[in-house]
Amino acid sequence: MIFDKNILPEKFNIMHFPSLPSTNTYLKELVGNGAPSYTVVIADSQSAGRGRMNRSFMSRDGGLYMSILLRPSSDIDGIKACDGVHITALAAVAVSEAIEALTGKKTGIKWVNDIYLDEKKVCGILAEAAIDKSGGFEYVVLGIGINLVGNFDGTELEGIATALYPALDEKALADLKKRLADEILRSFFTRYERELTSGEFFDDYKNGLFIIGKGVDVIQGDTVKSATVIDLNPDFTLLVRYNDGSSASLNSGEVRLKVK
Ligand code: BTN
């Protein structure tokens, strides 16, 4: 166990495994057994890491793969209805902040759930929610995968994904993993409890987006349309102008973007 419970607030119950198929899938199994909010599952690798829209997430040794169980309606007093996209966006801000605080590296957010370093993806975020009868969240499993070391040459992600460092020795990697998990949990929970309802993190999220003004391909099913990103709307939909002159506000549940 490399995660020292003493350095984290007591409320976290952290489980660490050398390998799992998927920390999100494992945590969802624990939810069925009544696991409390703030249960955290970490793995050093995943054999079946999952991304948005049923895509896989390459999860070799050398990454931080972490899932956090949230029960927003009991975690946050007087929570107003919020969308899963708020939790994803808040996590993106917290992860970017944590990476910068620990490594000095400035990352950018690609709407809605990816974090980029030097124009390549370094982190993906996947929030999976179950909705209760009243339309609130029964739970949210928030999964965060960060490439810490290595490169993707010779893989299908060559030129697309990157890691924070080309290489680190075993001790430095273990240390980085522990400190980054700690910093992300602190940064995320401070904002989660204070800002999820108020939406205060909106400006930080928008300022972190590197795609405003950029050309993108908007991919929906088998359809690909070229567009320019104009702005982020207050509801976290993305305002784009297609090359034919028409505009649209994109919903993150329906489309993904490829930056040109
Ligand atoms: C994406 O890129 O679309 C999201 C990737 C999310 C990956 C993380 S790694 C920890 C957690 N477990 C998973 O299977 N997926 C998430």
Coordinates of N, CA and C in Angstrom, one line a residue, residues 211 213-217 227-229 258-260:
I211 N -9.3 25.1 -26.5 CA -9.9 24.9 -27.8 C -10.7 26.1 -28.4
G213 N -11.6 29.1 -30.3 CA -11.0 29.7 -31.4 C -10.3 28.7 -32.3
K214 N -10.3 27.5 -31.9 CA -9.6 26.4 -32.7 C -10.5 25.7 -33.7
G215 N -10.0 25.1 -34.7 CA -10.7 24.3 -35.6 C -10.8 22.9 -35.1
V216 N -12.0 22.3 -35.2 CA -12.2 20.9 -34.6 C -13.1 20.1 -35.6
D217 N -13.0 18.8 -35.5 CA -14.0 17.9 -36.1 C -15.0 17.6 -35.1
A227 N -15.7 22.4 -37.8 CA -16.2 23.6 -37.1 C -15.1 24.4 -36.4
T228 N -15.5 25.6 -36.0 CA -14.6 26.4 -35.1 C -15.3 26.6 -33.8
V229 N -14.5 26.4 -32.7 CA -15.1 26.6 -31.4 C -15.2 28.1 -31.1
K258 N -12.4 16.3 -32.2 CA -11.0 16.1 -32.5 C -10.4 17.4 -32.9
V259 N -9.4 17.8 -32.2 CA -8.8 19.1 -32.4 C -7.9 19.0 -33.6
K260 N -8.0 20.0 -34.5 CA -7.2 19.9 -35.8 C -5.8 20.5 -35.6

